[in-house]
Coordinates of C-alpha atoms in Angstrom, one line a residue:
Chain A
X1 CA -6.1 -7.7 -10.2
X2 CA -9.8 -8.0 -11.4
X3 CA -10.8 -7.5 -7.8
X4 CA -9.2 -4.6 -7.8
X5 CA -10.4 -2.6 -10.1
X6 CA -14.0 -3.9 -9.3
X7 CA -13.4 -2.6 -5.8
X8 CA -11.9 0.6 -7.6
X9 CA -15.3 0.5 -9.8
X10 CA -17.7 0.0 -6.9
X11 CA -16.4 3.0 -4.6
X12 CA -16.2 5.2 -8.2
X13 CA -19.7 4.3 -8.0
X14 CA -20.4 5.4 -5.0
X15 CA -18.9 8.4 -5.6
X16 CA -21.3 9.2 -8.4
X17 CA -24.5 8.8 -7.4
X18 CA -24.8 11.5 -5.1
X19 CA -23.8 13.6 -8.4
X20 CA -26.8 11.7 -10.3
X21 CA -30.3 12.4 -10.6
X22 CA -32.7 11.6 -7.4
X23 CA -32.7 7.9 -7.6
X24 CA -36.7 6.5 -6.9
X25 CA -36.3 5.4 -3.4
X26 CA -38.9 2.4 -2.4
X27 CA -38.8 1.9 1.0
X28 CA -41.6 0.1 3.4
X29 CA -43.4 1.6 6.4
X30 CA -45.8 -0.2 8.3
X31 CA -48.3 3.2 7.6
X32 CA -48.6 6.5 7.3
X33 CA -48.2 7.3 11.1
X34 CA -44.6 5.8 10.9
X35 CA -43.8 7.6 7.6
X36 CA -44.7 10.8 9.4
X37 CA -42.8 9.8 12.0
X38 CA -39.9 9.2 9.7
X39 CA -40.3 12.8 8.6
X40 CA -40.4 14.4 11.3
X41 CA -37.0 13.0 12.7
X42 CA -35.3 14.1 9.6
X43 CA -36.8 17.9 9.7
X44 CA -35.5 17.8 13.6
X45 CA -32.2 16.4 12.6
X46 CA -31.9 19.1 10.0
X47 CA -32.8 22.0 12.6
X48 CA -31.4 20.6 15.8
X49 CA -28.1 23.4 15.7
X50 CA -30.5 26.4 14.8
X51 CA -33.2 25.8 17.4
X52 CA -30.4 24.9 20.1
X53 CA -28.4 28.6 19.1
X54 CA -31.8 30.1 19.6
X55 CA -32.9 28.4 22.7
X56 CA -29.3 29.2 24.2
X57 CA -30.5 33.0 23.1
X58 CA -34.2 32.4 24.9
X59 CA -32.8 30.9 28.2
X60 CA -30.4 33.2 29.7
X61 CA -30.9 36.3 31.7
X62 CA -27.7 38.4 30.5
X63 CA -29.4 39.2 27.1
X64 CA -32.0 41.8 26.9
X65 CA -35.0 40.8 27.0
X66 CA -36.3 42.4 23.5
X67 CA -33.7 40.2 21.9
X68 CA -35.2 37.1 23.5
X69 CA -38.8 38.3 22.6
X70 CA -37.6 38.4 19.1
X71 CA -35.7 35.2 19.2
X72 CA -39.3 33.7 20.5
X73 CA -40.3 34.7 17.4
X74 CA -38.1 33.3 15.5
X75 CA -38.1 30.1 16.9
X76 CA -42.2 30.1 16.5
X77 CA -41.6 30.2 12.6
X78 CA -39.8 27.5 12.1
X79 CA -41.5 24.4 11.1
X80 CA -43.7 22.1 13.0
X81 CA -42.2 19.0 12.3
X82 CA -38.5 20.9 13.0
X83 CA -39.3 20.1 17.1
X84 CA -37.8 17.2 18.3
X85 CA -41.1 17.2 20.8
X86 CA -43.4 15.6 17.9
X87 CA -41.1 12.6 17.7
X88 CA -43.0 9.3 19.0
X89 CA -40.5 6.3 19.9
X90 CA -43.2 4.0 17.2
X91 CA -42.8 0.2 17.8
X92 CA -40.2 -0.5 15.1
X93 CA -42.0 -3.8 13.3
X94 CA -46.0 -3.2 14.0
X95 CA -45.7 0.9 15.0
X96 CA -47.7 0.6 17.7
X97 CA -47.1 4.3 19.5
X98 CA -47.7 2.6 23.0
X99 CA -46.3 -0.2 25.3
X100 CA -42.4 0.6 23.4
X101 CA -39.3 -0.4 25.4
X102 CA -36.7 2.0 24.7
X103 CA -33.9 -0.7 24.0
X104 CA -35.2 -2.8 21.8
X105 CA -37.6 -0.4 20.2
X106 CA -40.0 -2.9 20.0
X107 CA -43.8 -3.0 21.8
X108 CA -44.5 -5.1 24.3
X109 CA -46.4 -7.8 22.2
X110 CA -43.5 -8.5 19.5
X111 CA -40.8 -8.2 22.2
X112 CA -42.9 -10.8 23.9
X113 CA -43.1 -13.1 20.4
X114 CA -39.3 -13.0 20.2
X115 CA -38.5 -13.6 23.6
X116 CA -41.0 -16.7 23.8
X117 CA -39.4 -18.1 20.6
X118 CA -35.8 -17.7 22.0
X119 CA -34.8 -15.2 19.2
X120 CA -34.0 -12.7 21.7
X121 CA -30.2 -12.4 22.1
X122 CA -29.9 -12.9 27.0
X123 CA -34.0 -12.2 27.5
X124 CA -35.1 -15.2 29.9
X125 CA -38.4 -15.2 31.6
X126 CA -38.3 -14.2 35.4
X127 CA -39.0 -16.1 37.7
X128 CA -37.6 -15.5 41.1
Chain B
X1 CA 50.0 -41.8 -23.9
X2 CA 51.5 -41.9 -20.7
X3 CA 55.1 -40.3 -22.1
X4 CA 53.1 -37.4 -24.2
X5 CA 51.1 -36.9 -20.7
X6 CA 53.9 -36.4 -18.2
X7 CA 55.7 -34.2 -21.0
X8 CA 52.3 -32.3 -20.9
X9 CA 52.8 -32.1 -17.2
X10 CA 56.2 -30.8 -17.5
X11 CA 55.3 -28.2 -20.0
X12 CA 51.5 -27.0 -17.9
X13 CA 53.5 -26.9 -14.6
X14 CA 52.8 -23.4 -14.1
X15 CA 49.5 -23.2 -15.7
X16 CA 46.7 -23.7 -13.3
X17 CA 44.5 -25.7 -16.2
X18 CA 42.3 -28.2 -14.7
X19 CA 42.0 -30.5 -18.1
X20 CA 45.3 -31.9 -17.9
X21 CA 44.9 -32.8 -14.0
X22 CA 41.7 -34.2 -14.3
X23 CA 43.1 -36.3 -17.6
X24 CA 46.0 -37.1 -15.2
X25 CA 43.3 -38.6 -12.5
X26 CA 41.6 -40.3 -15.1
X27 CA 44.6 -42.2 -16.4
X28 CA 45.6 -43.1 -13.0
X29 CA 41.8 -44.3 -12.3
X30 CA 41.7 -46.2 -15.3
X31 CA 45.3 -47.9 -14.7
X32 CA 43.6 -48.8 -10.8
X33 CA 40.3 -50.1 -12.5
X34 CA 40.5 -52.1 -15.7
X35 CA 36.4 -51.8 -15.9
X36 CA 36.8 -48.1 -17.0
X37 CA 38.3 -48.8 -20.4
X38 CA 35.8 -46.8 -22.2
X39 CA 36.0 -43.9 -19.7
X40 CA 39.8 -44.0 -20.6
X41 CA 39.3 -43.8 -23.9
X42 CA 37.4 -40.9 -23.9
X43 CA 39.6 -39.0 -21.5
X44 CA 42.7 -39.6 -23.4
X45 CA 40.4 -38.3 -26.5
X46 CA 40.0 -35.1 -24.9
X47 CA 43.4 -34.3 -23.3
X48 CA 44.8 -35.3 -27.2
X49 CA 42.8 -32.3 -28.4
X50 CA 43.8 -30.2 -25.4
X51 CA 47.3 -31.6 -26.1
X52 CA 47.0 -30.5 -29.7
X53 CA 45.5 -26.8 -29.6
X54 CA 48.7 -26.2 -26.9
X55 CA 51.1 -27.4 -29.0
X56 CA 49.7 -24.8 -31.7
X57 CA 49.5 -22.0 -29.5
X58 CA 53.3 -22.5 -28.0
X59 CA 54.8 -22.8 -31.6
X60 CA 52.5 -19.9 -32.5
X61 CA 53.4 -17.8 -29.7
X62 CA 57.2 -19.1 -30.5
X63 CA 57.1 -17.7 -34.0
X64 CA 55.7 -14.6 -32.9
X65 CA 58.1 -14.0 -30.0
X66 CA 60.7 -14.3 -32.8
X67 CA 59.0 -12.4 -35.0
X68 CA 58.7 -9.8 -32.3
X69 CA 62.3 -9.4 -31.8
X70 CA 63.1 -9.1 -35.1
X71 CA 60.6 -6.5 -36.2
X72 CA 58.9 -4.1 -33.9
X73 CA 55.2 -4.3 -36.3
X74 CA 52.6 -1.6 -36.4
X75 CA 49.6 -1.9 -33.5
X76 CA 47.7 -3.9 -35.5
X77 CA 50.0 -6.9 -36.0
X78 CA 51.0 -6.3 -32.2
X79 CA 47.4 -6.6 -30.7
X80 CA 46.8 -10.1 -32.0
X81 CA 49.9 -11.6 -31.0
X82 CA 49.7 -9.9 -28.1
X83 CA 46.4 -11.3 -27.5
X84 CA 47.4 -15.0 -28.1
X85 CA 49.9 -14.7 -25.5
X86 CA 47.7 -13.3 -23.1
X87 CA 45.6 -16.2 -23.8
X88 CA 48.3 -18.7 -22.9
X89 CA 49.1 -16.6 -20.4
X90 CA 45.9 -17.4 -18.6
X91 CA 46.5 -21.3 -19.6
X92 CA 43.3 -22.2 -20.7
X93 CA 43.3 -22.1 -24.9
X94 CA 40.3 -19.9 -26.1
X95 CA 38.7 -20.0 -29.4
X96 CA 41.1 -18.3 -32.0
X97 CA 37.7 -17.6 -33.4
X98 CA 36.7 -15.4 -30.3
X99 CA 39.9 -13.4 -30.0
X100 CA 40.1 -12.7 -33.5
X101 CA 35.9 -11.1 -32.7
X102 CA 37.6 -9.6 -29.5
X103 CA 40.3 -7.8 -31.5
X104 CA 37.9 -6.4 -34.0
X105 CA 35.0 -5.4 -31.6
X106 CA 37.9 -3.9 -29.2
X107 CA 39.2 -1.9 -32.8
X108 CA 35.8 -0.3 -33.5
X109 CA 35.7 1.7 -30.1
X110 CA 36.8 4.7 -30.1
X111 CA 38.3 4.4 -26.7
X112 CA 42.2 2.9 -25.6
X113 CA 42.0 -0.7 -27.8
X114 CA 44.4 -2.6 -26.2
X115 CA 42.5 -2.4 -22.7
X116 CA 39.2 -3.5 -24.2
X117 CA 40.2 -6.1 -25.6
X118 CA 42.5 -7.4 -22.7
X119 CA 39.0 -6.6 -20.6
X120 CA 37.0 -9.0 -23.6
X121 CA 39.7 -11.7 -23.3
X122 CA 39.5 -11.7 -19.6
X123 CA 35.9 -12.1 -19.8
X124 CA 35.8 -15.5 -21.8
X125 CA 38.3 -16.8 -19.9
X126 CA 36.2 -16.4 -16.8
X127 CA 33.3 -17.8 -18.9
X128 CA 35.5 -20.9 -19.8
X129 CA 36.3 -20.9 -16.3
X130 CA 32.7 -21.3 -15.0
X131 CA 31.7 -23.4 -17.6
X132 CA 34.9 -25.7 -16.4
X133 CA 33.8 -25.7 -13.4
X134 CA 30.0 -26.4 -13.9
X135 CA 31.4 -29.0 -16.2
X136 CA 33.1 -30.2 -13.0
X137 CA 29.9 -30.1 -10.9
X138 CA 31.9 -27.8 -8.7
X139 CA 30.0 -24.7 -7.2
X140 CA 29.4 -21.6 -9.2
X141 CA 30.9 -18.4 -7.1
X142 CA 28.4 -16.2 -8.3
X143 CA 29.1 -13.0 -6.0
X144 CA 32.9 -13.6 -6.8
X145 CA 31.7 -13.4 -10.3
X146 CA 30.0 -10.3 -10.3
X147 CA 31.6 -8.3 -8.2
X148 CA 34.8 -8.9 -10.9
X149 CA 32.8 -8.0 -13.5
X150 CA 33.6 -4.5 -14.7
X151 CA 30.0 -4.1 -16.7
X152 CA 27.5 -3.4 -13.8
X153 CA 25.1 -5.6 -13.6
X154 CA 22.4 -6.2 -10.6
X155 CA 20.6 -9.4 -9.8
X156 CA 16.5 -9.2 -10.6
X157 CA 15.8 -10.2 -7.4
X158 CA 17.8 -6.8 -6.4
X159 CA 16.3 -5.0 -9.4
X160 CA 13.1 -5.6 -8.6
X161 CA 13.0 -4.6 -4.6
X162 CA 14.7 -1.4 -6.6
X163 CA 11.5 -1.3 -8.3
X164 CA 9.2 -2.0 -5.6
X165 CA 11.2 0.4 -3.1
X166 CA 11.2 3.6 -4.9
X167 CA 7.0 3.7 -5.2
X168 CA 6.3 2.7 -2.1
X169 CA 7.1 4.2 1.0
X170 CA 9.2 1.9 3.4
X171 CA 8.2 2.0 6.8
X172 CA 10.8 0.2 9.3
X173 CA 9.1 -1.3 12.4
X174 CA 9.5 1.8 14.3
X175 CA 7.6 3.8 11.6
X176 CA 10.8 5.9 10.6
X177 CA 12.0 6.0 6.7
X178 CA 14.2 3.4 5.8
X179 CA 16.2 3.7 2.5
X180 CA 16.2 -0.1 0.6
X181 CA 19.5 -1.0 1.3
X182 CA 21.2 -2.7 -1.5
X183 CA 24.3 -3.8 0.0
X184 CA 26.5 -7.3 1.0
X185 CA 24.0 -6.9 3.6
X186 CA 20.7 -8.1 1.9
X187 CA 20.2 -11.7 0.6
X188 CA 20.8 -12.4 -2.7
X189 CA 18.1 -15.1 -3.0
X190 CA 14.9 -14.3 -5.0
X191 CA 13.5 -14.2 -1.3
X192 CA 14.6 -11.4 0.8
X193 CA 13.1 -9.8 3.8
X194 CA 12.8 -6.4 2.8
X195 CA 10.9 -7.6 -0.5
X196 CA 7.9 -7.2 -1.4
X197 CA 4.9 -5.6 0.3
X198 CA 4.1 -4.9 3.3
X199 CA 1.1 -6.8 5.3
X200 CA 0.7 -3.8 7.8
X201 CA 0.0 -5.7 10.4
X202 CA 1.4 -4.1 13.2
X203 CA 2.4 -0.4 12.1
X204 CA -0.8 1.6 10.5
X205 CA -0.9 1.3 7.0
X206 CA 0.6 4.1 5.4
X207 CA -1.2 5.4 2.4
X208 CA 0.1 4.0 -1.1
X209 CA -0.5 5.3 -4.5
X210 CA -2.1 3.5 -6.3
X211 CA -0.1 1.8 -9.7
X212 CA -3.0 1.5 -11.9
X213 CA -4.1 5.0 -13.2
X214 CA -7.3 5.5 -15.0
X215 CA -7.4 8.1 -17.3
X216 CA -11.1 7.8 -17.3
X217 CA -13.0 10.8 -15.6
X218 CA -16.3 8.2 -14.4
X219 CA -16.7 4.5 -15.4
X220 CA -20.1 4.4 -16.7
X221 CA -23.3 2.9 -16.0
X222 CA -22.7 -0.1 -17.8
X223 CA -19.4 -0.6 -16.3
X224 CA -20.7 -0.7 -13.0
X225 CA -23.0 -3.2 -13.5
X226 CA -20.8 -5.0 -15.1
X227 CA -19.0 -5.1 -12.2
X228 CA -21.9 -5.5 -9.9
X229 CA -22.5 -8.6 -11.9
X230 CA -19.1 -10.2 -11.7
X231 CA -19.2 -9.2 -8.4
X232 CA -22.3 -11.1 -7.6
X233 CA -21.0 -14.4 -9.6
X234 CA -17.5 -14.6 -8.1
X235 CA -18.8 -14.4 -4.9
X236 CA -18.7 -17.5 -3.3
X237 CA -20.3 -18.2 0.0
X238 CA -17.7 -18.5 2.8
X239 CA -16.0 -21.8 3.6
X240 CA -15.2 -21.3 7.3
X241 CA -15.1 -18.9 10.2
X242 CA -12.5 -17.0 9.0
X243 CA -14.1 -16.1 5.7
X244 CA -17.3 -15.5 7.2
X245 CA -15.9 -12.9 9.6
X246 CA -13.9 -11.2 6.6
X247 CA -16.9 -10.9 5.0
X248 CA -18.7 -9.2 7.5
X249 CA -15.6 -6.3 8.1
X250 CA -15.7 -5.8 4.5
X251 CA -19.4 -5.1 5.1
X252 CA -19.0 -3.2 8.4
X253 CA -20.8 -5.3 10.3
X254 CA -17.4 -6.5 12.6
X255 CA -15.1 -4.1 13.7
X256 CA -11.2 -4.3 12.8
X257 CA -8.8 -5.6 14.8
X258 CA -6.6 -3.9 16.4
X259 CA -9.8 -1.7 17.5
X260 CA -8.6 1.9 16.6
X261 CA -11.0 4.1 18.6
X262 CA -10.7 6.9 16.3
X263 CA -12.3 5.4 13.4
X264 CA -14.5 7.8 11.5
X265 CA -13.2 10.6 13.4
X266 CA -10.7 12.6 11.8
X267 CA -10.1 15.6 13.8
X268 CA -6.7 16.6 12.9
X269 CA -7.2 20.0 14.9
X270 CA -4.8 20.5 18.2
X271 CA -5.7 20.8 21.5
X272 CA -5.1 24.2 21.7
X273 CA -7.7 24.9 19.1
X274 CA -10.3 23.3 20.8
X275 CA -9.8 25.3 24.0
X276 CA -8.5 28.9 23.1
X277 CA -11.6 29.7 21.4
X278 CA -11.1 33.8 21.7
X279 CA -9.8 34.4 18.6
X280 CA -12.7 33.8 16.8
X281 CA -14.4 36.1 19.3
X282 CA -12.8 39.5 17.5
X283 CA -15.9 40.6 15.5
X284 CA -18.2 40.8 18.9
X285 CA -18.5 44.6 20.7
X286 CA -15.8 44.3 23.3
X287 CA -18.1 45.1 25.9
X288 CA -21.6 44.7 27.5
X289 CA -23.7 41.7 27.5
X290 CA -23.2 40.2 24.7
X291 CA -19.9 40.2 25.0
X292 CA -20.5 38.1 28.4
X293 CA -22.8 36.2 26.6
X294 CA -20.2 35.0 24.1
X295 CA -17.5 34.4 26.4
X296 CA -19.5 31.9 28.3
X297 CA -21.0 30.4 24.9
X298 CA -17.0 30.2 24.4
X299 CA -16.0 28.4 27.6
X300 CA -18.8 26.0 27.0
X301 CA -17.6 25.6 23.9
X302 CA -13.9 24.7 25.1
X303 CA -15.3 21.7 27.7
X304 CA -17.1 19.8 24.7
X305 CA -15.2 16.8 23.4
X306 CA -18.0 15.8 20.7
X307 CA -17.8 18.6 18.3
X308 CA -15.3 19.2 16.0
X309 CA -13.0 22.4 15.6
X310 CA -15.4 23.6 12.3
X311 CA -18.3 22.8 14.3
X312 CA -17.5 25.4 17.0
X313 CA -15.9 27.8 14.4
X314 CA -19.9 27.7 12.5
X315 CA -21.2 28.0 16.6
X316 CA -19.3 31.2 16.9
X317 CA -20.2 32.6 13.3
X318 CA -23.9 31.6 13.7
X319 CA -23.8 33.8 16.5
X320 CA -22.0 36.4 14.6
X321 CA -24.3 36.4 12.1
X322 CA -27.3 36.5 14.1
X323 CA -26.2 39.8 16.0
X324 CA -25.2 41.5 12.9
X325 CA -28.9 41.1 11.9
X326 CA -30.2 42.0 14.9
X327 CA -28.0 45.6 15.1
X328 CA -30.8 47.9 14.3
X329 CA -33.1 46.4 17.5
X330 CA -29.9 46.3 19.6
X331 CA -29.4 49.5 19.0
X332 CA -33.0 50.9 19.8
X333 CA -32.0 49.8 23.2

């Protein structure tokens, strides 16, 4: 019973904040090249449908061409940060922008510190 | 007291009394085993009492059976005789106490008097009857009971699947309806199998309204941290495996099992909306290229299994949209 209505209380709660004033987010990034990073995923996330409608405009050869021309425009004001082109795949603990394997999002050096100290979930060293 | 007994017997022969049988086994176990003196006593105690209320209740229903074919009384003299042979009639002796209740309760109704009360009198000899017979240690035939019983009266057990049944909705194994049945055909134990609620193990669990309502628009701050905080205390670390595991599907961590594959997609659209996307196409020119243009926008449209139907429907309108702006420059060409 008391379970119950705190389950009922928590998802009222979640229900609410949304409602509520902007809530001071604290959240840690390595630095500033990662929190610009962070940013510019979210801008492209945001404008992903709009540039994809207007790319579909630019790249095809039934439309005339002055309505391409002016969809090149258009896509040339958007914002900067809106292209997915200006994402770097950062090192996800240290943000180093080089040396990144795609699957564990890691560089090469921590990969290398969790793989030597076994913490790394079928990564063996080769040897063959 | 053997002599007054078998003149008892004599008399009782067509009653189907069980006091004057089981004083008649008595006697003869007490004449078998001298050790049961005391027991003897005491039976013969209680069949003299027996013996006594009868004897009052024949001469009664003598003088009144004299009286009755002398003088043909009013209805209110006639119930209560009436009622005293009824009662001998059933051979066990009630309580003149009762009958005389009986009568009265049975004259304040409005409705036919002499049925009620033959329907009262007929009730306490069936409670005499149990209570005989629990007396006896013999077993109670409840159903028999109830199902005589003119008042209607349903077990709890029954009355509270009743409850249980008509809020929630009861889903049979094959998902159809099933009506709670209350017939011969359901156990009437406090356990039943159609009792209680259901574990939805195997059939998707079919959304239930909740009992508790809240009249409160938005529980406030304090109240969630309230609950935050008992929350936090009550929360005991798991014990085992099991618990462990729970806690982690509560979480979302693990996955639940059966794996449905449609979890957090809830596209309750048709195929044929997906696919027969030309509707939407009605506020485009019929012809010329962008009419083309559209029509393979739509057919592109129709092979993608990753967008939802309002995701293509805002595709289409984008589009739609965008043209309409563009009509002055279109035009120019």
């Amino acid at each position: 019973m008391a379970a119950a209505a705190l389950c009922w209380a928590l998802r009222a709660a979640r229900q609410v904040l949304p409602s509520s004033c902007p809530r001071q987010v604290r959240s840690y990034h390595v630095d500033w090249r990662m929190l610009r990073d962070v940013k510019r995923r979210k801008m492209a996330y945001e404008y992903a449908d709009e540039r994809l409608r207007i790319n579909a405009i630019r790249k095809n050869s039934i439309l005339p061409k002055e309505l391409q021309e002016a969809a090149d425009k258009e896509i040339a004001a958007l914002p900067r940060d809106s292209c997915p082109v200006r994402i770097r795949n950062r090192c996800v603990l240290t943000s180093r922008p080089r040396g990144v394997k795609r699957r564990w999002r890691l560089s090469r050096i921590v990969f290398r510190h969790f793989a030597d100290h076994a913490q790394m979930s079928g990564v063996q060293r080769a040897m063959w | 007291t053997s002599s007054v007994l078998s003149k008892d017997r004599d008399k009782s022969a067509a009653s189907k009394d069980s006091t004057p049988e089981g004083a008649a086994k008595r006697q003869e176990d007490a004449a078998e085993t001298p050790k049961q003196q005391l027991l003897d006593i005491i039976g013969s105690m209680k069949v003299e009492v027996s013996y006594r209320k009868k004897l009052q209740q024949l001469k009664a229903s003598e003088n009144k059976k004299q009286a009755q074919d002398k003088l043909e009384g009013p209805d209110s003299e006639g119930s209560v005789p009436r009622g005293i042979t009824e009662d001998t009639q059933g051979g066990r002796p009630l309580n003149p106490e009762l009958v005389k209740a009986a009568s009265a309760v049975a004259s304040s109704l409005p409705r036919n008097k002499k049925q009620t009360e033959s329907e009262l009198l007929a009730q306490l000899r069936r409670h005499e009857e149990t209570t005989d017979q629990q007396r006896k240690g013999g077993t109670v035939n409840l159903r028999n009971v109830i199902s005589e019983m003119t008042v209607k009266r349903r077990s709890p057990a029954q009355w509270a699947a009743r409850k249980s049944g008509r809020i929630s909705l009861q889903l049979d194994e094959d998902g159809q309806r099933m009506r709670p049945e209350r017939s011969s055909a359901q156990s009437m134990d406090s356990r039943s199998l159609k009792v209680g609620k259901r574990l939805n193990i195997f059939t998707k669990a079919s959304t239930e309204p909740e009992h508790a309502l809240k009249t409160e628009s938005s529980p406030t701050i304090w109240d969630l941290e309230f609950a935050k905080e008992v929350a936090a205390v009550t929360a005991q670390p798991p014990r085992n495996g099991f618990e462990e595991m729970i806690q982690w599907t509560k979480e979302g961590i693990l996955w639940e099992f059966p794996i449905d594959n449609e979890v957090g997609m809830e596209d309750d659209a048709e195929f044929h909306e997906h696919i027969f996307l030309e509707k939407h196409l009605e506020g485009f020119p019929k012809e010329g290229p962008i009419r083309h243009f559209m029509e393979l926008v739509i057919c592109g449209l129709s092979k993608n299994p990753y967008l939802s139907v309002k995701q293509k429907v805002d595709h289409i309108e984008w589009f739609q949209k965008y043209f309409e702006e563009k009509k002055e420059l279109l035009q120019e060409i």
